[in-house]
mmCIF file of C-alpha atoms in Angstrom:
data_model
loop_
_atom_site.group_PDB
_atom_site.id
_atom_site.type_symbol
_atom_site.label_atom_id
_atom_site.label_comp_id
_atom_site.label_asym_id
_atom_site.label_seq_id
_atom_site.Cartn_x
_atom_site.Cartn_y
_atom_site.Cartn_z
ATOM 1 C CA UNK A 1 -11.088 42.088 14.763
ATOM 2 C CA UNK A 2 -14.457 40.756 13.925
ATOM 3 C CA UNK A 3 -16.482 39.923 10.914
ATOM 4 C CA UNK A 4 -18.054 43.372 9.293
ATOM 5 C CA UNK A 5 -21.446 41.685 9.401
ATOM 6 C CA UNK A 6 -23.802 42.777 6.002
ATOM 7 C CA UNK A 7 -27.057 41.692 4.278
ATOM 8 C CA UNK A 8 -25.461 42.545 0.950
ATOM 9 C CA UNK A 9 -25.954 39.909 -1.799
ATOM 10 C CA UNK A 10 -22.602 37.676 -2.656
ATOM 11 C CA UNK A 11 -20.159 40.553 -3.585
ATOM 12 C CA UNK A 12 -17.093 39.157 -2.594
ATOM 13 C CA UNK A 13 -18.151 35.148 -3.662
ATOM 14 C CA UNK A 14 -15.795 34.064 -5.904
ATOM 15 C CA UNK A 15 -17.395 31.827 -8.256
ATOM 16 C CA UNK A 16 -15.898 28.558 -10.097
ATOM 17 C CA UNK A 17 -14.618 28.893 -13.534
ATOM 18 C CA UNK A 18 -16.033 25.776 -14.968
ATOM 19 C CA UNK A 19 -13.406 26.304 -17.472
ATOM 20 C CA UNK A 20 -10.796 24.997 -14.600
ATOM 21 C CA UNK A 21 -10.239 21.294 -14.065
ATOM 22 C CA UNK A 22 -11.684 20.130 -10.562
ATOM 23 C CA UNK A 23 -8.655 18.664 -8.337
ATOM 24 C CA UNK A 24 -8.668 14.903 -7.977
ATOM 25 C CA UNK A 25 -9.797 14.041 -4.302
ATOM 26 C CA UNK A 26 -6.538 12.187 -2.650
ATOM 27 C CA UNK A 27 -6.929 8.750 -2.043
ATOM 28 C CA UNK A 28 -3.643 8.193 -0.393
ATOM 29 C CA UNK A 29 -2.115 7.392 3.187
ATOM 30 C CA UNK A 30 -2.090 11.119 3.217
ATOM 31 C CA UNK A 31 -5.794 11.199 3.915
ATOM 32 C CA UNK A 32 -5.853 8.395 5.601
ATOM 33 C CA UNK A 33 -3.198 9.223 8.352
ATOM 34 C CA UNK A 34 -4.947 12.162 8.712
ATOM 35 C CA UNK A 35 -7.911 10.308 9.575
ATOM 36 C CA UNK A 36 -6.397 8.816 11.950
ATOM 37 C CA UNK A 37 -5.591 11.353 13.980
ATOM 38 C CA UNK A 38 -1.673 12.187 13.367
ATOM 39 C CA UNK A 39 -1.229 13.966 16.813
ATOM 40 C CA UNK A 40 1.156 16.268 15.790
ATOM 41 C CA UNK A 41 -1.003 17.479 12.715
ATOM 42 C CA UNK A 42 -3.908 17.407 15.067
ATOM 43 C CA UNK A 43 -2.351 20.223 17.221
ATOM 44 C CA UNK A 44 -1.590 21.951 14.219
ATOM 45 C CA UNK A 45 -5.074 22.190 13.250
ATOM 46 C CA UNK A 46 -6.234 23.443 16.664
ATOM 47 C CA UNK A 47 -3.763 26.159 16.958
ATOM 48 C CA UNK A 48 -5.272 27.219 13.245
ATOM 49 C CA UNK A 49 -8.050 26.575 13.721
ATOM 50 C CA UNK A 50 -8.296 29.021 17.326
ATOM 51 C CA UNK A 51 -6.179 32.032 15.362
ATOM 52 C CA UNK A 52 -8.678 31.900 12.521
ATOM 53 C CA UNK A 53 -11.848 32.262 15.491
ATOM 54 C CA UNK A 54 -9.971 35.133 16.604
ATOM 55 C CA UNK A 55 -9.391 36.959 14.180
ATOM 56 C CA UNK A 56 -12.429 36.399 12.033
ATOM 57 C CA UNK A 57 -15.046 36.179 14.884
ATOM 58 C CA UNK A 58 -17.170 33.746 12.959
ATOM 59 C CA UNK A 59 -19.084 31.349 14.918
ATOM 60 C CA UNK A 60 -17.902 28.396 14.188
ATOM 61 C CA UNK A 61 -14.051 27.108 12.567
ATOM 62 C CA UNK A 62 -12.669 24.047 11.452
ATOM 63 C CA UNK A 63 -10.597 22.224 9.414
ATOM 64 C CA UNK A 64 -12.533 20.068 7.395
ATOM 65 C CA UNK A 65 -10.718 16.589 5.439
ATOM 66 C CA UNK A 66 -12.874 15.513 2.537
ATOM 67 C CA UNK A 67 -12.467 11.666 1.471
ATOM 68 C CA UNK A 68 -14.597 9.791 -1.693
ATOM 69 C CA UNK A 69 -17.947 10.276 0.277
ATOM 70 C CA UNK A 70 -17.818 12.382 3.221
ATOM 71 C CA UNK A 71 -16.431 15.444 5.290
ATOM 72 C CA UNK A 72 -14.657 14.953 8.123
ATOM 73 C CA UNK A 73 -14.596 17.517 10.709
ATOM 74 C CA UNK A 74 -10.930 18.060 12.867
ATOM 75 C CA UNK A 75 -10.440 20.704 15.266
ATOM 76 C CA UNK A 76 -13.948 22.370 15.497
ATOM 77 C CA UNK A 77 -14.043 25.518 17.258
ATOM 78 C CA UNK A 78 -17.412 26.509 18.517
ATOM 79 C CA UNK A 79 -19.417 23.999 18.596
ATOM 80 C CA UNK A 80 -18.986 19.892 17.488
ATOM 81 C CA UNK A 81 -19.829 19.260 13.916
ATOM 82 C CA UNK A 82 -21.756 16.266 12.772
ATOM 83 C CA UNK A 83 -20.155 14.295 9.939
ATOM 84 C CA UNK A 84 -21.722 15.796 6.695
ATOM 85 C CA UNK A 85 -22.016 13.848 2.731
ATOM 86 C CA UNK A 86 -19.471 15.207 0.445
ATOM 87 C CA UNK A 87 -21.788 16.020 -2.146
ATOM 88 C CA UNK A 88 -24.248 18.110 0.710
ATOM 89 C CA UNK A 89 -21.119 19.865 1.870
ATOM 90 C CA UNK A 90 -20.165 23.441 1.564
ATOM 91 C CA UNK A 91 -16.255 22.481 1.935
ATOM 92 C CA UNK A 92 -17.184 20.357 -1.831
ATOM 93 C CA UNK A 93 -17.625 23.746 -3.251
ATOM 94 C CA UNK A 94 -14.498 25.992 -1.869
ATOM 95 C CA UNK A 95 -11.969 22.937 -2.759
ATOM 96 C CA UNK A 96 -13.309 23.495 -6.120
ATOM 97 C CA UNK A 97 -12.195 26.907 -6.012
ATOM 98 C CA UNK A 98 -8.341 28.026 -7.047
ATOM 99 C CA UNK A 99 -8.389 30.300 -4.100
ATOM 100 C CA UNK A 100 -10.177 31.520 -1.083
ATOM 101 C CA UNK A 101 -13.612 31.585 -1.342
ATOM 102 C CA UNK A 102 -16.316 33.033 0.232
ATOM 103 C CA UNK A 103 -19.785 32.882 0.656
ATOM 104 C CA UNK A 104 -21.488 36.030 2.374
ATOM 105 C CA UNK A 105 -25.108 34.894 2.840
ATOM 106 C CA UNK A 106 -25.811 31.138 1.690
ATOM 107 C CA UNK A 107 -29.677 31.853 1.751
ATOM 108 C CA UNK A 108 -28.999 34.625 -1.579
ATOM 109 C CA UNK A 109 -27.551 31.746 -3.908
ATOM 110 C CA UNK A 110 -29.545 28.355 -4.937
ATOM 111 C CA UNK A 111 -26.452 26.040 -5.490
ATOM 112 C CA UNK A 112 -26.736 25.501 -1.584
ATOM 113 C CA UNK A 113 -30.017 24.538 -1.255
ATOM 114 C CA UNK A 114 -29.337 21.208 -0.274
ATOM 115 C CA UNK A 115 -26.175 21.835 1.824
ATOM 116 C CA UNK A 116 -26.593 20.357 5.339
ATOM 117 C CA UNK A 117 -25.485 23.010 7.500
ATOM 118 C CA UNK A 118 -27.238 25.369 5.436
ATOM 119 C CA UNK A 119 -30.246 23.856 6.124
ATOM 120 C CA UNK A 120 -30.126 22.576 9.086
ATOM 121 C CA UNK A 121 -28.175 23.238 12.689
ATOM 122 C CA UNK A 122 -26.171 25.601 13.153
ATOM 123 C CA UNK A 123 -27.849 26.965 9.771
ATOM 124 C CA UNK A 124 -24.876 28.672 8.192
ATOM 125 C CA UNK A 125 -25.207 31.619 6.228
ATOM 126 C CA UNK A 126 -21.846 32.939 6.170
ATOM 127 C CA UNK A 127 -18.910 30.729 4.733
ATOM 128 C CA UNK A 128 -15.176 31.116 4.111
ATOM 129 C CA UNK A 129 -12.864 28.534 3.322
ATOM 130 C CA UNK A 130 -9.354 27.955 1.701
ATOM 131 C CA UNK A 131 -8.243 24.271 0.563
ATOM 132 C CA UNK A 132 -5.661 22.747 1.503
ATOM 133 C CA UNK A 133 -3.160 20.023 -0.207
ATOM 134 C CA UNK A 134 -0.808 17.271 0.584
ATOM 135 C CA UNK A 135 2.481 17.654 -0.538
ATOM 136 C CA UNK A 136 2.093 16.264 -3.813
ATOM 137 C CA UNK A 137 -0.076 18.955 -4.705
ATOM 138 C CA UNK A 138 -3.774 16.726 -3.992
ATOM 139 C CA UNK A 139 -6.387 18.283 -2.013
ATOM 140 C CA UNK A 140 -7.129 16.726 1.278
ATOM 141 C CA UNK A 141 -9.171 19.433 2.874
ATOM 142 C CA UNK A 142 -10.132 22.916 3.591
ATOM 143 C CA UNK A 143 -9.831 25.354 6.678
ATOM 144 C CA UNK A 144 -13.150 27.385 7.135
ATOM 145 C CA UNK A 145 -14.804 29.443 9.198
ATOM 146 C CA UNK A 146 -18.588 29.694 9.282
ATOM 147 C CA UNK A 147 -21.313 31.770 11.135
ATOM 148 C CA UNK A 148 -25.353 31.376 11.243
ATOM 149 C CA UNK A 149 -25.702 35.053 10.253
ATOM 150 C CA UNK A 150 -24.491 36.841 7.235
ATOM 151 C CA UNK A 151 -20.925 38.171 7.005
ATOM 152 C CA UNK A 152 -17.930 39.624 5.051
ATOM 153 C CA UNK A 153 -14.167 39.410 5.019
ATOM 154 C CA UNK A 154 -11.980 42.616 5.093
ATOM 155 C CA UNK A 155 -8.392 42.556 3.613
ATOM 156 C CA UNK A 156 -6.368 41.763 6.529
ATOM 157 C CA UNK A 157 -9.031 38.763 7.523
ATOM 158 C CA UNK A 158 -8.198 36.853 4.263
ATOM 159 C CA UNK A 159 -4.297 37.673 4.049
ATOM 160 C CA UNK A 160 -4.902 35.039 7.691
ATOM 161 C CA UNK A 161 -6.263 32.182 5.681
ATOM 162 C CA UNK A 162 -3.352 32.494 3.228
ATOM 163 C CA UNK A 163 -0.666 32.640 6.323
ATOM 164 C CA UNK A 164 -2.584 29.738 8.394
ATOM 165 C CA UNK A 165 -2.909 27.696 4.952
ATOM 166 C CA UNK A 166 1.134 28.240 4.276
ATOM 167 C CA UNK A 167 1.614 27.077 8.131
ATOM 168 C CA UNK A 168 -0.481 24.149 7.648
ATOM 169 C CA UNK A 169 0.508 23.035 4.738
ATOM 170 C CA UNK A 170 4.204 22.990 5.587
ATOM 171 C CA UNK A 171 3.961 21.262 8.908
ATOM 172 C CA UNK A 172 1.816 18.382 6.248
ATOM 173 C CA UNK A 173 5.334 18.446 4.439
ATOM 174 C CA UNK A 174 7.056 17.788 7.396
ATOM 175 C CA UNK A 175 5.245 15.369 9.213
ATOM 176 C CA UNK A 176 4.641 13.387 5.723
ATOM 177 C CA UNK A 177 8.124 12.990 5.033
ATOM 178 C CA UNK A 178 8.906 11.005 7.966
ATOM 179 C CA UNK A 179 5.258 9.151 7.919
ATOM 180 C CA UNK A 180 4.931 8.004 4.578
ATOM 181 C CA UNK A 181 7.242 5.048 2.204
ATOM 182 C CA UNK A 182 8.631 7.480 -0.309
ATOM 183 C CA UNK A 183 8.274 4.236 -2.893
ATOM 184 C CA UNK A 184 4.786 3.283 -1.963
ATOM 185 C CA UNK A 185 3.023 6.316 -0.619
ATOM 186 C CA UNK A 186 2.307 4.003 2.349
ATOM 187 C CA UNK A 187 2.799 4.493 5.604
ATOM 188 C CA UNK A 188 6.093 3.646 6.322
ATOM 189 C CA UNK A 189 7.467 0.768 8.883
ATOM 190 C CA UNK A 190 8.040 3.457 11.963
ATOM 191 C CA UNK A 191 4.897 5.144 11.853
ATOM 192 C CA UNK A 192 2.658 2.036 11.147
ATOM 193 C CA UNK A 193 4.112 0.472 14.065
ATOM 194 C CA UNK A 194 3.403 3.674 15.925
ATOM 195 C CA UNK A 195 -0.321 3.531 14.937
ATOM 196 C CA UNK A 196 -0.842 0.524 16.148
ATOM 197 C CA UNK A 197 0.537 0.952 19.040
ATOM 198 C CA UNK A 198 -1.773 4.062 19.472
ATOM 199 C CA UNK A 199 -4.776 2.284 18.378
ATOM 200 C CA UNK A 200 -5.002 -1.182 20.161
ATOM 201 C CA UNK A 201 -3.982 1.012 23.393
ATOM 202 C CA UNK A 202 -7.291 3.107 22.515
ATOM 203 C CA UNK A 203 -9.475 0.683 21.795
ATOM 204 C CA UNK A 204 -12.024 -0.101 23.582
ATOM 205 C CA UNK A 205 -13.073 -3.283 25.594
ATOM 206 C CA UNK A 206 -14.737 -5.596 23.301
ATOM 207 C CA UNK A 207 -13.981 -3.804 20.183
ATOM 208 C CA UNK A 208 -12.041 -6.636 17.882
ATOM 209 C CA UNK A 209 -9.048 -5.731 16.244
ATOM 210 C CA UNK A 210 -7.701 -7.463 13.038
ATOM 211 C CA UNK A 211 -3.833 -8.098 12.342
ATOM 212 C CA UNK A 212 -3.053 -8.774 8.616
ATOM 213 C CA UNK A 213 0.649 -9.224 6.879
ATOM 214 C CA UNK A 214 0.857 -9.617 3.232
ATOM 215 C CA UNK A 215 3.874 -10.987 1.072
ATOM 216 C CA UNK A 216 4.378 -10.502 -2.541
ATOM 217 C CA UNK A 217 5.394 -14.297 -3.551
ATOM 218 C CA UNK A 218 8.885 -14.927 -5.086
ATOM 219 C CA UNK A 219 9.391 -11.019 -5.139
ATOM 220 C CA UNK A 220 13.618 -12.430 -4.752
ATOM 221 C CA UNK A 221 13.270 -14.136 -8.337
ATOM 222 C CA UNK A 222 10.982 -11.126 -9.928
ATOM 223 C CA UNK A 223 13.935 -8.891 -8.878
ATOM 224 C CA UNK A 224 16.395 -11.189 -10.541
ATOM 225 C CA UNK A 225 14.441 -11.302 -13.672
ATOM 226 C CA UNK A 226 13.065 -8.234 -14.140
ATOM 227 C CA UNK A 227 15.459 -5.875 -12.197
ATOM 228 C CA UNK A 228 15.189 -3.608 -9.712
ATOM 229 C CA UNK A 229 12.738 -0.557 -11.433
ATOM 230 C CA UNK A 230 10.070 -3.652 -12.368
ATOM 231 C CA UNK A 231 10.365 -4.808 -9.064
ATOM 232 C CA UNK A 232 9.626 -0.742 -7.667
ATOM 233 C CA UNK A 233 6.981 -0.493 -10.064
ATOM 234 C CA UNK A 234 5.422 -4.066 -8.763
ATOM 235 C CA UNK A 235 5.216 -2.784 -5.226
ATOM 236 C CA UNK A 236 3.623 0.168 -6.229
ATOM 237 C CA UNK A 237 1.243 -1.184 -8.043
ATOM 238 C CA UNK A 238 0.448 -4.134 -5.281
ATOM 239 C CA UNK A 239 0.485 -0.532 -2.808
ATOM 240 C CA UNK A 240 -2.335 0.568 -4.750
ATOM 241 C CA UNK A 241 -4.578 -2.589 -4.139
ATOM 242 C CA UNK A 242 -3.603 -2.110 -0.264
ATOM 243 C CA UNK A 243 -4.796 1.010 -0.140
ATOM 244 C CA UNK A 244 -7.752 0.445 -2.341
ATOM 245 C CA UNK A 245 -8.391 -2.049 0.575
ATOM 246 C CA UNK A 246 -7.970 0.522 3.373
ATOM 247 C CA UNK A 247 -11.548 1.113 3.866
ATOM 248 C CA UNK A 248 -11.874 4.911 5.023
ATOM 249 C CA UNK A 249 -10.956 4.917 8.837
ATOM 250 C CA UNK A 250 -11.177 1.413 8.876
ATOM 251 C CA UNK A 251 -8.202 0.020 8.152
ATOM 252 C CA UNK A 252 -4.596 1.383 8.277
ATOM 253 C CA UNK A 253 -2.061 -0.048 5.873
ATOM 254 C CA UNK A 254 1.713 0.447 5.836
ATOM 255 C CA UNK A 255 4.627 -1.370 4.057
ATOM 256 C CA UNK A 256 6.887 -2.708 6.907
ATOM 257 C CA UNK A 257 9.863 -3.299 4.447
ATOM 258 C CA UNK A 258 10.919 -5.121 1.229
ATOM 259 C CA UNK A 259 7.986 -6.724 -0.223
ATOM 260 C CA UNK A 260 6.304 -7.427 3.270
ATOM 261 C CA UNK A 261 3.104 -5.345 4.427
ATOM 262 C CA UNK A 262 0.957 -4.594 7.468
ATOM 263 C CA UNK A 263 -2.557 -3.703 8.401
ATOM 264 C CA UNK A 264 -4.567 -3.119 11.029
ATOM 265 C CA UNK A 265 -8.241 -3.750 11.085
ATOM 266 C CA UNK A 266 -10.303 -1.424 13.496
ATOM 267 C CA UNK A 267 -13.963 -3.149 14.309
ATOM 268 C CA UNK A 268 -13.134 -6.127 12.471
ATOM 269 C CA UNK A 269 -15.230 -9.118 11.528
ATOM 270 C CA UNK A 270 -14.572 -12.522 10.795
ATOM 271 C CA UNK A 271 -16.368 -12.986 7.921
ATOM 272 C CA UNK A 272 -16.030 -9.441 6.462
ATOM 273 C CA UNK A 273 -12.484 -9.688 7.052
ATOM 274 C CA UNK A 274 -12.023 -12.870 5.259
ATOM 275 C CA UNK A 275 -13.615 -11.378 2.185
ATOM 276 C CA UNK A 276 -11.879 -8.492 2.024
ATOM 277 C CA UNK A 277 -8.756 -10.140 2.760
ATOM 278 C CA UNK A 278 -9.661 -12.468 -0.138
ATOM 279 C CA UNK A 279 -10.804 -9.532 -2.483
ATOM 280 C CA UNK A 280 -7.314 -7.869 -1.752
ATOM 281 C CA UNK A 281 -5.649 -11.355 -3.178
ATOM 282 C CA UNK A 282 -7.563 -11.437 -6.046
ATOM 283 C CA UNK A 283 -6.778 -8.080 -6.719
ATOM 284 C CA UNK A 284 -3.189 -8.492 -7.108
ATOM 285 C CA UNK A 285 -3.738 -11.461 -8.790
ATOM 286 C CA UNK A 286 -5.626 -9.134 -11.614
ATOM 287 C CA UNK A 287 -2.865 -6.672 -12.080
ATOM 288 C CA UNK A 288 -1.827 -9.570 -14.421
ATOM 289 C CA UNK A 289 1.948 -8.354 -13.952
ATOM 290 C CA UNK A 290 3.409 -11.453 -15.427
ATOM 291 C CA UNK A 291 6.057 -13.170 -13.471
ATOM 292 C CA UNK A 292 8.033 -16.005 -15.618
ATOM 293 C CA UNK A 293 9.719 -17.067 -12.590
ATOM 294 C CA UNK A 294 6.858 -18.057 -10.048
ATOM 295 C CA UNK A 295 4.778 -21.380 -10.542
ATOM 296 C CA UNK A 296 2.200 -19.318 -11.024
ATOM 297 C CA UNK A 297 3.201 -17.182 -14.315
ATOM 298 C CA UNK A 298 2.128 -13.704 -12.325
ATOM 299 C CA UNK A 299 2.220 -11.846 -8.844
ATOM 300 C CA UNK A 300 0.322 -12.826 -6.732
ATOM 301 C CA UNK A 301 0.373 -12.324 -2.791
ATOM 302 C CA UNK A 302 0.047 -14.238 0.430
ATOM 303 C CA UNK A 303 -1.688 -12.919 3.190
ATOM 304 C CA UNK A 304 -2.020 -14.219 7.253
ATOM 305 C CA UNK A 305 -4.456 -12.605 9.608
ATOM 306 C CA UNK A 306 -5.706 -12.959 13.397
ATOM 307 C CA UNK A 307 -7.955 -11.253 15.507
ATOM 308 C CA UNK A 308 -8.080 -10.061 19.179
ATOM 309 C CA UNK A 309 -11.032 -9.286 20.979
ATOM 310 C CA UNK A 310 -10.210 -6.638 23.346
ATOM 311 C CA UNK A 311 -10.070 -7.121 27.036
ATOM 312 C CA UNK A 312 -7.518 -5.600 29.720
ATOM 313 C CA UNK A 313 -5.274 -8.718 29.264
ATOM 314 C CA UNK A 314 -5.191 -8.177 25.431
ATOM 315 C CA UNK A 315 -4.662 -4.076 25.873
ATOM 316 C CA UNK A 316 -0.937 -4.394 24.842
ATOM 317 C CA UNK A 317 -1.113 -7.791 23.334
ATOM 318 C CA UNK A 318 -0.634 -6.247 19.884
ATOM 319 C CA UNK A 319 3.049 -7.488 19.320
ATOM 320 C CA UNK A 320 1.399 -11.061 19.788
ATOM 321 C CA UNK A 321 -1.842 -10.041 17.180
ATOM 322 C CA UNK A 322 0.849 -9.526 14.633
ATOM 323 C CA UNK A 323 3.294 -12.595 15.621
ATOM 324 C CA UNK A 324 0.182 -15.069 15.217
ATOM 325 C CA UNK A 325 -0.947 -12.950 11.842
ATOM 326 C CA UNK A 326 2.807 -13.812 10.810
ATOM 327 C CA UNK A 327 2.411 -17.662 11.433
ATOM 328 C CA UNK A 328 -0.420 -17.824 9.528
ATOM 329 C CA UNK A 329 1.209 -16.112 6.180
ATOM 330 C CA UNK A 330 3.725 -18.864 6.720
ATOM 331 C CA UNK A 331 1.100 -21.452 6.758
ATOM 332 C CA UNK A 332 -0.204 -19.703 3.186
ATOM 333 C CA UNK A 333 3.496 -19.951 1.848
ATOM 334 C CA UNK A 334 3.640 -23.623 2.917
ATOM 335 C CA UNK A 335 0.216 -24.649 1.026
ATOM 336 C CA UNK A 336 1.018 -23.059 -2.239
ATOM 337 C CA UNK A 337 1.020 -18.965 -1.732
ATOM 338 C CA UNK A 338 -1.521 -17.141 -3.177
ATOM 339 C CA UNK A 339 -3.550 -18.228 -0.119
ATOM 340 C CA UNK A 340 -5.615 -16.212 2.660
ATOM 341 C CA UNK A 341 -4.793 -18.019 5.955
ATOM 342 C CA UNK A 342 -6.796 -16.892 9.435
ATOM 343 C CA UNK A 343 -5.125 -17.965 12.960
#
């Protein structure tokens, strides 16, 4: 079945109700993980991605994952896509949108004047896309199809973007219940450990990767004198300057149990690392969450870090990255805590 082709103006464009609240973009490990390249979900996306080519015909389809500032491109179909500003992006507009939405000839409406692939290769005219959410309802993305001439959807075209969005969606579900710490909304200790496994065996030769643990100090005593639900609602709120740390595709941040965390710093720096190690500390230290029974009067966090420059000796030296990021956070705890220590 192919796309009934026409040089109608936008009849079937569903426009946005400005009446209905915008979705808040997801800044979680959902995102993230899926920036990463989940290889499960990543198969997932092909398979939808080549069913909605067939049956639409378009040109070009993708899913598309949509962070702060940019659109991310996953299992293109047709041709490779070039990484495209959120606010120039077409997939900006259809998240928007409470349900599929279509655009039959981009060069008939103004709003995408200043749309990337609208102006520029491959020069999209026709556009269909359906969002897509994590499990707690956020959007992360959109699936799409797009073609450089103008074109319409029949009825049994769109029921597939509804069936391919359920699929998708549900493998998310899956694959995010046994990726993420249901406390945190980290990545969990399994699948961290997994990732970076994957990713210092994928790096390349001279690329320098970072090792980081972080401990929340005296978390024992804040449990014994604030109880148990403070001591949840610490972590999550000490999560939430991790992640806040996790720098797009950057870094990848997981809680490896109890009050102990993990990341792994892609391309890393010494300097920049250092500061945004430090800006991490300081950031828990601003939560102000009051802690009679440290020294200090409130949480605070101590942090160890290395780095390995990648050779072929170092290709599976990532256990040992993480064992000499662990001395150092003892070094931290023995000067005082609260301290930023590099191997």
């Amino acid at each position: 079945m192919q796309l009934a082709y026409s040089n109608d103006r936008l009849s079937s464009r569903m426009s946005v109700d400005p009446s209905v609240a915008v979705e808040p973009e997801v800044e979680s490990s959902v995102i993230e993980w899926l920036l990463h390249d989940d290889q499960v979900m990543r198969e997932c996306f092909t398979h939808a991605a080549e069913i909605l080519k067939s049956v639409t015909g378009a040109a070009i389809t993708a899913i598309t994952l949509l962070d702060e500032e940019h659109q991310h491109y996953r299992a293109e179909v047709g041709m490779a896509m070039p990484l495209v500003t959120r606010a120039r992006s077409l997939a900006d507009y259809a998240v928007r949108d409470a349900d599929l939405f279509v655009i039959e000839d981009a060069h008939d409406d103004t709003r995408f004047g200043e749309c990337m692939l609208v102006q520029r290769h491959p020069f999209v005219r026709f556009y269909a896309a359906i969002a897509l959410r994590a499990p707690n309802g956020e959007i992360v993305g959109a699936l799409c199809a797009m073609d450089p001439a103008p074109g319409r959807l029949d009825a049994s075209q769109r029921g597939v973007f509804y069936h391919l969005r359920a699929m998708i969606e549900n493998d998310l579900k899956m694959r995010t219940a046994t990726a993420i710490d249901p406390l945190t909304q980290l990545y969990n200790r399994r699948f961290l450990l997994e990732s970076i496994a994957r990713k210092w065996k994928d790096a390349r030769e001279g690329d320098v990767m970072g090792s980081v643990v972080v401990d929340v100090d005296w978390f024992k005593q804040y449990n014994d004198t604030y109880g148990h639900q403070a001591g949840d609602h610490c972590l999550r709120k000490v999560a939430s300057v991790m992640q806040a740390a996790a720098d797009g595709e950057r870094i990848i941040a997981g809680r490896m149990g109890g009050e102990e965390f993990g990341l792994l710093v892609l391309r890393a720096e010494p300097v920049a690392l250092e500061d945004t190690l430090e800006a991490l500390r300081q950031g828990v230290e601003d939560l102000a969450i009051e802690h009679r029974a440290s020294p200090l009067g409130m949480v605070t966090v101590s942090v160890g870090a290395s780095l390995t420059r990648m050779t072929e000796g170092s290709r599976l030296a990532h256990r040992e990255g993480f064992a000499s990021a662990d001395r150092a956070l003892y070094r931290s705890k023995h000067e005082g805590r609260n301290l930023v220590t590099m191997a």
